[in-house]
Every structure is written in C-alpha cells, then in structure tokens.
Short mmCIF file of C-alpha atoms in Angstrom, two decimals:
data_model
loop_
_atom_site.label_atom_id
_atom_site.label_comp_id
_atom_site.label_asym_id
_atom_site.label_seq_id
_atom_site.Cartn_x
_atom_site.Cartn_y
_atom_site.Cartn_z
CA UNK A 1 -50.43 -89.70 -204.77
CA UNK A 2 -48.71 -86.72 -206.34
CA UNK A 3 -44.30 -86.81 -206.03
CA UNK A 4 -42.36 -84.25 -204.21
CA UNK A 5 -40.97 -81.72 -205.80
CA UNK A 6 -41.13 -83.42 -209.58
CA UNK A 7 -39.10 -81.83 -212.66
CA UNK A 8 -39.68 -83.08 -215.95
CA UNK A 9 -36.62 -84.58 -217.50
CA UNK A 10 -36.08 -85.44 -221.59
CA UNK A 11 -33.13 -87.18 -222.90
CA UNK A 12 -31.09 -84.44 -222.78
CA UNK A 13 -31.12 -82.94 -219.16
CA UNK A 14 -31.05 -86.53 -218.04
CA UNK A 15 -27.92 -87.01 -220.23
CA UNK A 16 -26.53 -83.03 -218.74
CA UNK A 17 -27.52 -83.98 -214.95
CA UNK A 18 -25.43 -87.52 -215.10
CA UNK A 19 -22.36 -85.00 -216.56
CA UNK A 20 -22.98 -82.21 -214.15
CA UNK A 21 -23.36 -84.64 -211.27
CA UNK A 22 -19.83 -86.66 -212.00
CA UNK A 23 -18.19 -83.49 -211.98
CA UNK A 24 -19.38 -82.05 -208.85
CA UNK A 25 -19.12 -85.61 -207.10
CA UNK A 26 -15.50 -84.72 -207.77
CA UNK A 27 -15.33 -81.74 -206.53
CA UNK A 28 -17.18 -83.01 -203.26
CA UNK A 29 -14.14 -85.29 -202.97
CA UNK A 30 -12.13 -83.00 -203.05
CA UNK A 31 -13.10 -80.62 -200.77
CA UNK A 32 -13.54 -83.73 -198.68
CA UNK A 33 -10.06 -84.61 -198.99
CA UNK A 34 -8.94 -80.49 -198.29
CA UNK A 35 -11.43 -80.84 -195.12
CA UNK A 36 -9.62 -84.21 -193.93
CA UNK A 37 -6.27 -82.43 -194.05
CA UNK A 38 -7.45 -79.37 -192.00
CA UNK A 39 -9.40 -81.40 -189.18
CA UNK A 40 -6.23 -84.00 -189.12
CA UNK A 41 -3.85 -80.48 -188.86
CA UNK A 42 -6.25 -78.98 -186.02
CA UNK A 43 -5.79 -82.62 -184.32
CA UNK A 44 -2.60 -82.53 -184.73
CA UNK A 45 -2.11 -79.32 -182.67
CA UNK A 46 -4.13 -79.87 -180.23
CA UNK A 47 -2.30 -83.16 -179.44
CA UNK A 48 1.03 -80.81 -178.82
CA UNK A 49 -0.37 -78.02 -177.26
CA UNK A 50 -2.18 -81.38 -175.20
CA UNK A 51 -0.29 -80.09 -171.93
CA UNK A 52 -1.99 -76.19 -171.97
CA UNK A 53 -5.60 -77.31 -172.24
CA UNK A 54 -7.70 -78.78 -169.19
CA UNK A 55 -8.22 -82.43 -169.13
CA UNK A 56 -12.04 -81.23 -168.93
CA UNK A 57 -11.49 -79.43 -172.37
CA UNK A 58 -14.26 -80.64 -175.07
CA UNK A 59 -12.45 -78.91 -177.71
CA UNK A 60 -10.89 -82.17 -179.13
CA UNK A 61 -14.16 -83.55 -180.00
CA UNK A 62 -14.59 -80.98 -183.20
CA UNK A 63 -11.42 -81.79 -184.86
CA UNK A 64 -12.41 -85.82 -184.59
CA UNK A 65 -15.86 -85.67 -185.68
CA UNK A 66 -14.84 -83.38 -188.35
CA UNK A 67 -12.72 -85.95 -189.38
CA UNK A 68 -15.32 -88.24 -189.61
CA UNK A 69 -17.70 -86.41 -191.50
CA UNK A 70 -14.76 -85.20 -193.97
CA UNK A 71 -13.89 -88.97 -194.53
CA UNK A 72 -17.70 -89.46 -195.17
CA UNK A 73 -17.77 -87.04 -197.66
CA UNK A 74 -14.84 -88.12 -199.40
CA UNK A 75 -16.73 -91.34 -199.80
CA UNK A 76 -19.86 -90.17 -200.53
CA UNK A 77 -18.12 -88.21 -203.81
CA UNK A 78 -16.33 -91.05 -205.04
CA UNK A 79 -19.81 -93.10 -204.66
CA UNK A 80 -21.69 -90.72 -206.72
CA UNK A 81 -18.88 -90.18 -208.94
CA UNK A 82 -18.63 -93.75 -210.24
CA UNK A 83 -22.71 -93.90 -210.03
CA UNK A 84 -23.33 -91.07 -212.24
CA UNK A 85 -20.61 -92.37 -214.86
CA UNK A 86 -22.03 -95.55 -214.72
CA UNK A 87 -25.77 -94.09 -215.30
CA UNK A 88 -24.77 -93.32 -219.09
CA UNK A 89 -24.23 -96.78 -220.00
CA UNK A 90 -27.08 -99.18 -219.41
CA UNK A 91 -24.49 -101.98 -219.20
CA UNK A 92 -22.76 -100.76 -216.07
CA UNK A 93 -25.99 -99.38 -214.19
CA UNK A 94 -28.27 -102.54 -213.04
CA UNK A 95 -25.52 -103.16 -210.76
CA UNK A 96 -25.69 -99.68 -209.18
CA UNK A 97 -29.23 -99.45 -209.53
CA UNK A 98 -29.81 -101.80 -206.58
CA UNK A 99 -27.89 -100.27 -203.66
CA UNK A 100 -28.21 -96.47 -204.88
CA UNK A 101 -31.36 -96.25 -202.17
CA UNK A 102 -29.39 -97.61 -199.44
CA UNK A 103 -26.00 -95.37 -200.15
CA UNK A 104 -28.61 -92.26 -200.56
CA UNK A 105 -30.26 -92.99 -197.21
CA UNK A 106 -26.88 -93.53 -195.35
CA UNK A 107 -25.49 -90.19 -197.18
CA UNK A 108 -28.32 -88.01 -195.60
CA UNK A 109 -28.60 -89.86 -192.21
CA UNK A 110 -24.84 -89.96 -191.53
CA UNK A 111 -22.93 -87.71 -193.65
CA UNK A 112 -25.17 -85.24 -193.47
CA UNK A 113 -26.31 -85.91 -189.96
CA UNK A 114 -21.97 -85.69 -189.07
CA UNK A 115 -21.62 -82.34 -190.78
CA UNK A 116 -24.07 -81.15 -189.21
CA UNK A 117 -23.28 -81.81 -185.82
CA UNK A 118 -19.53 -80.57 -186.85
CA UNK A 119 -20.85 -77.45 -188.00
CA UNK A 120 -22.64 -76.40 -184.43
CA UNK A 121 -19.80 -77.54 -182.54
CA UNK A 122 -17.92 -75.07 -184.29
CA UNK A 123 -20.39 -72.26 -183.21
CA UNK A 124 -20.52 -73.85 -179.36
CA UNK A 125 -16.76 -74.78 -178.66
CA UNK A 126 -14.56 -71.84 -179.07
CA UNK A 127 -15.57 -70.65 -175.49
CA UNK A 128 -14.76 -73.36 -174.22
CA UNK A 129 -11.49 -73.47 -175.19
CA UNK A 130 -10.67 -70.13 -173.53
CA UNK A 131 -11.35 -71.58 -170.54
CA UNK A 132 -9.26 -74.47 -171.27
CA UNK A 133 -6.70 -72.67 -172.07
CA UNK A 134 -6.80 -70.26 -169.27
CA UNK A 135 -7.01 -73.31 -166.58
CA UNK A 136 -4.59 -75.51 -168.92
CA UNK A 137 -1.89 -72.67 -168.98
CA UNK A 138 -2.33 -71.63 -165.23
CA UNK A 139 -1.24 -75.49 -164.45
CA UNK A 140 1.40 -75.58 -166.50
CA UNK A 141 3.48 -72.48 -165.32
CA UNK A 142 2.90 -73.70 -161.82
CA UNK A 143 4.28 -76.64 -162.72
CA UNK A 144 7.51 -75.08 -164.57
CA UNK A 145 9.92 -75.85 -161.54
CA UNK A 146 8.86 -79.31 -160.66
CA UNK A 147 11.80 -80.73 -162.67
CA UNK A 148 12.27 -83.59 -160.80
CA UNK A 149 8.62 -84.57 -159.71
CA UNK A 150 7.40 -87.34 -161.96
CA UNK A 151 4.41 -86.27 -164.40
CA UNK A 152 5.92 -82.92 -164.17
CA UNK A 153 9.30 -83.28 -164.96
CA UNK A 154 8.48 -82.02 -168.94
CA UNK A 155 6.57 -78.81 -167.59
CA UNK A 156 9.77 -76.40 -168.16
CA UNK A 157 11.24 -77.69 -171.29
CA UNK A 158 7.23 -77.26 -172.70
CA UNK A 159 6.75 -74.14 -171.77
CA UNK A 160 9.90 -72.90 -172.76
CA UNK A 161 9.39 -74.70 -176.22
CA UNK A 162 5.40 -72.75 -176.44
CA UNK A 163 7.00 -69.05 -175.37
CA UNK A 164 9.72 -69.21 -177.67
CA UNK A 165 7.68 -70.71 -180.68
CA UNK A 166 4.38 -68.52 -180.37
CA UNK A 167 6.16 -65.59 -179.23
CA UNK A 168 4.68 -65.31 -175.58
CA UNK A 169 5.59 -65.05 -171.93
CA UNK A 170 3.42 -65.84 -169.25
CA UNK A 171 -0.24 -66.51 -169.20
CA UNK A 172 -1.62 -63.17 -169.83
CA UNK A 173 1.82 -61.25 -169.98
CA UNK A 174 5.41 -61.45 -168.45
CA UNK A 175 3.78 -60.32 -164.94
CA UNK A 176 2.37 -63.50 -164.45
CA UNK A 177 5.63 -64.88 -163.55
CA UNK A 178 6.08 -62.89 -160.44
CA UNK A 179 3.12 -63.94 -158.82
CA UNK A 180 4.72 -67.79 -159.31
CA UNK A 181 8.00 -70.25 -157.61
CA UNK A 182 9.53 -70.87 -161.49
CA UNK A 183 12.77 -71.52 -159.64
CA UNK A 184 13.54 -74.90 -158.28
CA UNK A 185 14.40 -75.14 -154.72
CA UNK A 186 17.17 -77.66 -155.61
CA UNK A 187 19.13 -74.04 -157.02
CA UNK A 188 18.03 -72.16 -153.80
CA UNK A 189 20.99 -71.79 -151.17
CA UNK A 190 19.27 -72.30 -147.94
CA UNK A 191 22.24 -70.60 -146.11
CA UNK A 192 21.38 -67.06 -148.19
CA UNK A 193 19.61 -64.48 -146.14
CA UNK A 194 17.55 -63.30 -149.25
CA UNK A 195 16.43 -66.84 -149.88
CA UNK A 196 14.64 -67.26 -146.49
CA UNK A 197 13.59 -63.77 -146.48
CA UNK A 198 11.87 -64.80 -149.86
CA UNK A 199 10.07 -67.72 -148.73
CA UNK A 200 9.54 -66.30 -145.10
CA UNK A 201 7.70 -63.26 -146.32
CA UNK A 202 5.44 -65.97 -148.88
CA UNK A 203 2.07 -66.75 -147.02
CA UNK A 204 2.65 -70.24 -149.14
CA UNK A 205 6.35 -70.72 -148.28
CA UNK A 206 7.26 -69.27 -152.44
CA UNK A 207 10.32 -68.40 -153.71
CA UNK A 208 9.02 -65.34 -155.59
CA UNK A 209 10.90 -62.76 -157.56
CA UNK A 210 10.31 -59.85 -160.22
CA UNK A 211 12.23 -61.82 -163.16
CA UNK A 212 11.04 -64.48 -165.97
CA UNK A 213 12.75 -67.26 -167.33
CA UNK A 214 15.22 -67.37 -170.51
CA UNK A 215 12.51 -68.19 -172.78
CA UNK A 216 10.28 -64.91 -172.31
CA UNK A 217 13.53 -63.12 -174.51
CA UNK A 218 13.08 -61.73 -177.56
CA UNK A 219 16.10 -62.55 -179.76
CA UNK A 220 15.44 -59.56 -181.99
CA UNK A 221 16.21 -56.95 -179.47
CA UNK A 222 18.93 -54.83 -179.65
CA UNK A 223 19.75 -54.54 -176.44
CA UNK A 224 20.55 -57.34 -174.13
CA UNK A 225 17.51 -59.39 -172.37
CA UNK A 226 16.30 -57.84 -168.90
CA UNK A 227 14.93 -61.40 -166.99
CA UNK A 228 15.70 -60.08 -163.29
CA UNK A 229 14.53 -57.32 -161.01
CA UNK A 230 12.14 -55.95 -163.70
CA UNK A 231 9.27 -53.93 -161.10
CA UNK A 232 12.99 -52.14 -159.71
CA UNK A 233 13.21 -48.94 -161.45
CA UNK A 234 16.42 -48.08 -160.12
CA UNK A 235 17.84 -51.18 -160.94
CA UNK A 236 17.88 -50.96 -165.00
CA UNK A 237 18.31 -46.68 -165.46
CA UNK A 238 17.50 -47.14 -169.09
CA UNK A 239 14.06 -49.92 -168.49
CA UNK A 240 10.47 -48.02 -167.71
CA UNK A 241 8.25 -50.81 -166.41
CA UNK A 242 5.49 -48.41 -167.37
CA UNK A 243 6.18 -48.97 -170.80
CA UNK A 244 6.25 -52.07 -173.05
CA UNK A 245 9.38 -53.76 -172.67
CA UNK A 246 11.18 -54.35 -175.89
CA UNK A 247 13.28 -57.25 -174.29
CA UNK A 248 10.77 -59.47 -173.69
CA UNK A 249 7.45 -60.91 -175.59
CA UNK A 250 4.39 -58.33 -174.98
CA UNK A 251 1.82 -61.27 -175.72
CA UNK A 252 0.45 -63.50 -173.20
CA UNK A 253 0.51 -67.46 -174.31
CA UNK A 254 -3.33 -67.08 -173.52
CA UNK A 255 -4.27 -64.63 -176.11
CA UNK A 256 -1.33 -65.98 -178.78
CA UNK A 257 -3.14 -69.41 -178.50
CA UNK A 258 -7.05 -68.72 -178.19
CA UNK A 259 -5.97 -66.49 -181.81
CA UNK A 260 -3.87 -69.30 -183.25
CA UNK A 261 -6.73 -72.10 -182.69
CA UNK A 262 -9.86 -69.51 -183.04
CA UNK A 263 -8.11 -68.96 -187.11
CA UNK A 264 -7.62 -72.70 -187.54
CA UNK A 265 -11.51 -73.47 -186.08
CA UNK A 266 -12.90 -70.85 -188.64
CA UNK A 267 -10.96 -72.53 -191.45
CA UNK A 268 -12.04 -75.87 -190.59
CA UNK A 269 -16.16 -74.40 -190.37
CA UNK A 270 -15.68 -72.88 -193.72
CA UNK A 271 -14.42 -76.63 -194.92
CA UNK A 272 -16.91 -77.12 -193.46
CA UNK A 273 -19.82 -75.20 -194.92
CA UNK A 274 -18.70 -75.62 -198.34
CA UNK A 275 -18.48 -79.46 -197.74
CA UNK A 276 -21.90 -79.90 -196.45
CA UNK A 277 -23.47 -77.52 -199.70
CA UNK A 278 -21.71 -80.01 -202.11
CA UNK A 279 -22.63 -82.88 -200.24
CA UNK A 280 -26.42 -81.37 -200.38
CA UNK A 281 -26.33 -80.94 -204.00
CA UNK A 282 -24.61 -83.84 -204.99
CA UNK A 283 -27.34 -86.34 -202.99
CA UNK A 284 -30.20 -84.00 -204.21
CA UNK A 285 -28.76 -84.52 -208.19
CA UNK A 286 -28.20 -88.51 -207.79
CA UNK A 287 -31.79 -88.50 -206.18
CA UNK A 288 -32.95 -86.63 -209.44
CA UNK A 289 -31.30 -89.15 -211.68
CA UNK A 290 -31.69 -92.06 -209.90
CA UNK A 291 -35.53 -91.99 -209.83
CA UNK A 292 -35.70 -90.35 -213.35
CA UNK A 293 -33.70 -93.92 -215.03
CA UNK A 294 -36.32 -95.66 -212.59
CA UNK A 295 -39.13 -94.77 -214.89
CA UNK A 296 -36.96 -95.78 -218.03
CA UNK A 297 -36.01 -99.19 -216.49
CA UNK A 298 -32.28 -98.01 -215.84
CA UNK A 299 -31.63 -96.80 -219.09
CA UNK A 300 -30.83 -92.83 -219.48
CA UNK A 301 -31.51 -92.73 -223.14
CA UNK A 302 -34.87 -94.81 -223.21
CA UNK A 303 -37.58 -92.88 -225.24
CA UNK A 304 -40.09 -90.98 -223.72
CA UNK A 305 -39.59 -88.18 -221.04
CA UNK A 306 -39.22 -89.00 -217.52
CA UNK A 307 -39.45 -87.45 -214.32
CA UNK A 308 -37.16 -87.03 -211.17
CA UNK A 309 -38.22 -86.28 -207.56
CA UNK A 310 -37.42 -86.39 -204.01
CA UNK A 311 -40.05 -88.91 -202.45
CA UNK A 312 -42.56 -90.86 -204.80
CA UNK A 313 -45.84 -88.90 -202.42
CA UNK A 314 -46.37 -86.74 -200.01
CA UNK A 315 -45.62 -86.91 -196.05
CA UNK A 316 -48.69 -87.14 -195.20
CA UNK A 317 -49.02 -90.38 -197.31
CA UNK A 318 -45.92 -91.70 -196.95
CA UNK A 319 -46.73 -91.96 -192.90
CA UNK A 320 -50.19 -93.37 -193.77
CA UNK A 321 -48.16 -96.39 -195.99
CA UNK A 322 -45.54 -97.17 -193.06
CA UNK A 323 -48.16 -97.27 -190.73
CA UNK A 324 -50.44 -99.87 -192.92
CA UNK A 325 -47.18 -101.88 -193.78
CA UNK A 326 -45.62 -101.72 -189.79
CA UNK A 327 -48.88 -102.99 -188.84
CA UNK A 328 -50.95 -99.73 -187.76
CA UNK A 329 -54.36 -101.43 -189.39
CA UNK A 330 -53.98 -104.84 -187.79
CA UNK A 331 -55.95 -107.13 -189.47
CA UNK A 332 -56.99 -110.65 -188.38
CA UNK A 333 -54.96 -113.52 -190.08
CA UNK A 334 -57.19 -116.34 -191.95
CA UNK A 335 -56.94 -118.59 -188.83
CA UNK A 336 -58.38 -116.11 -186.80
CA UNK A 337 -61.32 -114.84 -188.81
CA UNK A 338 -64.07 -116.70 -187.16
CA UNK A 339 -66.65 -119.32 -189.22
CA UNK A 340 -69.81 -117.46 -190.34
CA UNK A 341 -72.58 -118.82 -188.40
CA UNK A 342 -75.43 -120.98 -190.35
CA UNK A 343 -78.46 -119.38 -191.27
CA UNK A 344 -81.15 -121.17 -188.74
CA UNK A 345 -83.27 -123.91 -190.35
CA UNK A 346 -86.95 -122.56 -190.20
CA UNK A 347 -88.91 -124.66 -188.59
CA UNK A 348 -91.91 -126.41 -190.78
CA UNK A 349 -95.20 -125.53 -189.37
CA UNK A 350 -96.93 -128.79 -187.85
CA UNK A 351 -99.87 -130.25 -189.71
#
C-alpha cells in the first residue's frame, strides 16, 4: 500500500520544515488574533445598530461563527507552534507525539470545517442584510414619535444618534420623512385648524408635514438649517427642492449603512481567506513532520532519510481497512465455528 502524496525528507529539510513550521504557526496566530478583533468589532456594531435590522436578520450569525473559527485558529497556531519547537529535541517530543493525531484531526474537521462555513456566509449574507436593513430602518422611523409607548420610547433619541453619526436622514433620503407622523400628538394642539386639517385629510388619521427632524442638519452649512415646509417653493426664495439641499444630509441611513457593514464584511472575508491558507499550510507541514519523526521513532535527527505524507495508503484502501476493522467481513467467533463432523467408521465386511 503505496502513501499519499510522499516527499522524501533527510536530516536537513526535516530540521528546515520544524523551523519553517514554528514560524508560520506564529503567524497563523496572529492573523488569528487580527481575525478575532475584526469579527468581535463587526459584533460589536451590529449589537448598536441592533434596533435598524429585522429581528428576522441572519446577518449576526457571520460575525459569531467567525469568531469561533478565529479563536480556533488562534489555538490551532499556538498548538503547532509549541509542537514544532518541541520536534527538535527528542526530550520534549514523546509527549507531543501521542496526541498530535487527535489535535490534527480536530484542526481539519473543526477549524477548518468553521472557516469554511464563515467564508460562504460571507458570499450568502450581504443580501440579506439589505433587506434587514430596509425593513429594520422602515420600523424604526415609524416608531420615532412613540416617546412615551413602552418598547418604543428609545426610537427618537436612536435615530437621531444614527443620522447625526453616519451622516444620513431618512431611509432612502430626507423625503422619507414626509410620507411619516415623526411628531408626537402630545405637541399637537387639538384646538388648531391646521392640525385637524392635517390628520382629517390622512386616510390613516397622520399628522404629516414637508419638514424633518433636528437631526437630518448638517452642521457644516453655511446657511441656517431648512427642517420645515421644504416641497413649498415659495416658502424659502433662496431653497430649489429640485436641487440637492445643502442644509440637510443627501444620504439615506439605508445606503450609509448597507456601505458601512458591506466594507467591514469584506475585511472580515479577507481575515478570513488569509486565515484559512495559513491554517491549510500549517496542518499540511505538522502532517509532513509528524509522520516523517514517526519513521525515526520521534527523533528529527535519527540517521537515515525519512519520509512524510498525508495518509499512510490510498482511499481506496484505507475504506477497505475500516470496513475489515468496523466489522464489514464478519467472521464467526471460536464459539460459534461449528465441530467438524467425524469421518464415518467404514463398516467391516461380514465374514
């Protein structure tokens, strides 16, 4: 039974490959550690901007099993950092020697395996989040004048906090706010004819009007903030509401968002992808060593030449050898084998 993918290795590549190997296992923990911080800082996000995505949202699953694939990895360098160190001193490897199959097996099943997974939900998720976001947003602003309604009362002060932070008004733009009651009725006088005329002329019984709230200002203006009567053009002489208003933020919270996560998703997937290559080469090089020092007895300067590989025989016999050791080829225990039957006596012939 010929080994996978053997390469010969003397004294001296074994001695280069247990170098080469502790150096990249620290590199892997590294970029494990750099791919923990940037899954924790997507988390992180998303658990503020928790209020503008649907409940429905799958989004938060990358950032958490990115986590725990990152954390994997991390562990997986510091294994095969201390593994390959030890492998150049036959004093400190017998120890290491006996669970190096189980940590390799566990490194490809679930680190690998976790990365994996992480990766395509980085491919598959983004849409969703648009749609999240378009939903989660739409609930919020309807939400912005329920002050005093309990599990709403936070609505305005949030989306005050996300316009004037990311530089946005509205869902898609500052229009979105006419179509919306962002005033609470508590500040309506219900003895003003323009109020009931309002809510009268409202199929839903709305208090709508052509104006945004405070937090749709741009502070950087140079002239003061238009918020009311913006769709009047004989209201404001100098304001053209066919072109882009230079009081208030252009950008819809939408777009400003989907942008701000999309560039935080495609740093995490490059973590990512450079994560699972080292992870790759780092279990394929403490493969290579550990079954090279198996044919030396566990010591990486015994004489001779030795020989590395991925799986001691081929897949085809490898199946054949589970199968005959899980049973495949039953074969009768002692008990069970039945007696062998006595010759018959031949009969003498009578006289």
């Amino acid at each position: 039974m010929a080994p996978v993918l053997p390469v010969l290795l003397p004294l001296q590549p074994r001695i280069r490959l247990a170098q080469g190997l502790w150096l990249l296992s620290w590199l892997l923990a590294l970029t494990g550690g750099l791919t923990i911080l940037c899954s924790g800082h997507l988390l992180v996000q998303l658990w503020h901007l928790d209020t503008f995505l649907a409940p429905s949202c799958p989004f938060t699953a990358l950032p958490r099993l990115a986590l725990a694939a990152s954390a994997v990895a991390l562990g997986t360098g510091l294994v095969a950092a201390g593994a390959s160190r030890a492998s150049l001193d036959a004093a400190q490897y017998p120890p290491w020697r006996r669970i190096l199959g189980p940590l390799l097996g566990a490194g490809v099943a679930g680190g690998e395996g976790l990365l994996v997974l992480a990766l395509g939900l980085t491919l598959a998720l983004p849409g969703s989040l648009d749609m999240g976001l378009e939903e989660g947003l739409g609930t919020a602003l309807a939400h912005y004048k329920d002050t005093e309604v309990p599990g709403h009362c936070h609505a305005k002060r949030l989306v005050d906090e996300l316009q004037l932070r990311h530089h946005c008004c509205g869902r898609h733009g500052y229009k979105d706010w006419f179509g919306i009651q962002w005033i609470s009725s508590r500040y309506l006088d219900p003895n003003d004819q323009d109020v009931v005329d309002r809510i009268q002329s409202n199929v839903e019984g709305l208090y709508l009007i052509d104006g945004v709230p405070f937090s749709c200002c741009n502070p950087h203006s140079p002239r003061p903030c238009l918020q009311s009567q913006l769709s009047d053009p004989h209201a404001h002489p100098l304001f053209d509401p066919r072109q882009p208003n230079l009081n208030l933020w252009i950008q819809g919270c939408h777009r400003v968002l989907l942008g701000y996560l999309e560039n935080l998703t495609s740093t995490l997937g490059s973590m990512l992808a450079v994560t699972f290559l080292l992870q790759t080469l780092v279990l394929l090089g403490l493969r290579y060593l550990q079954t090279a020092l198996e044919g030396l007895g566990g010591i990486i300067d015994g004489e001779g030449e030795t020989q590395g590989y991925l799986f001691p025989s081929g897949l085809k016999d490898m199946l054949k050898i589970v199968w005959l050791q899980g049973g495949g080829a039953h074969r009768p225990a002692p008990e069970e084998v039945p007696p062998e039957e006595a010759p018959p006596k031949e009969s003498l012939p009578e006289t």
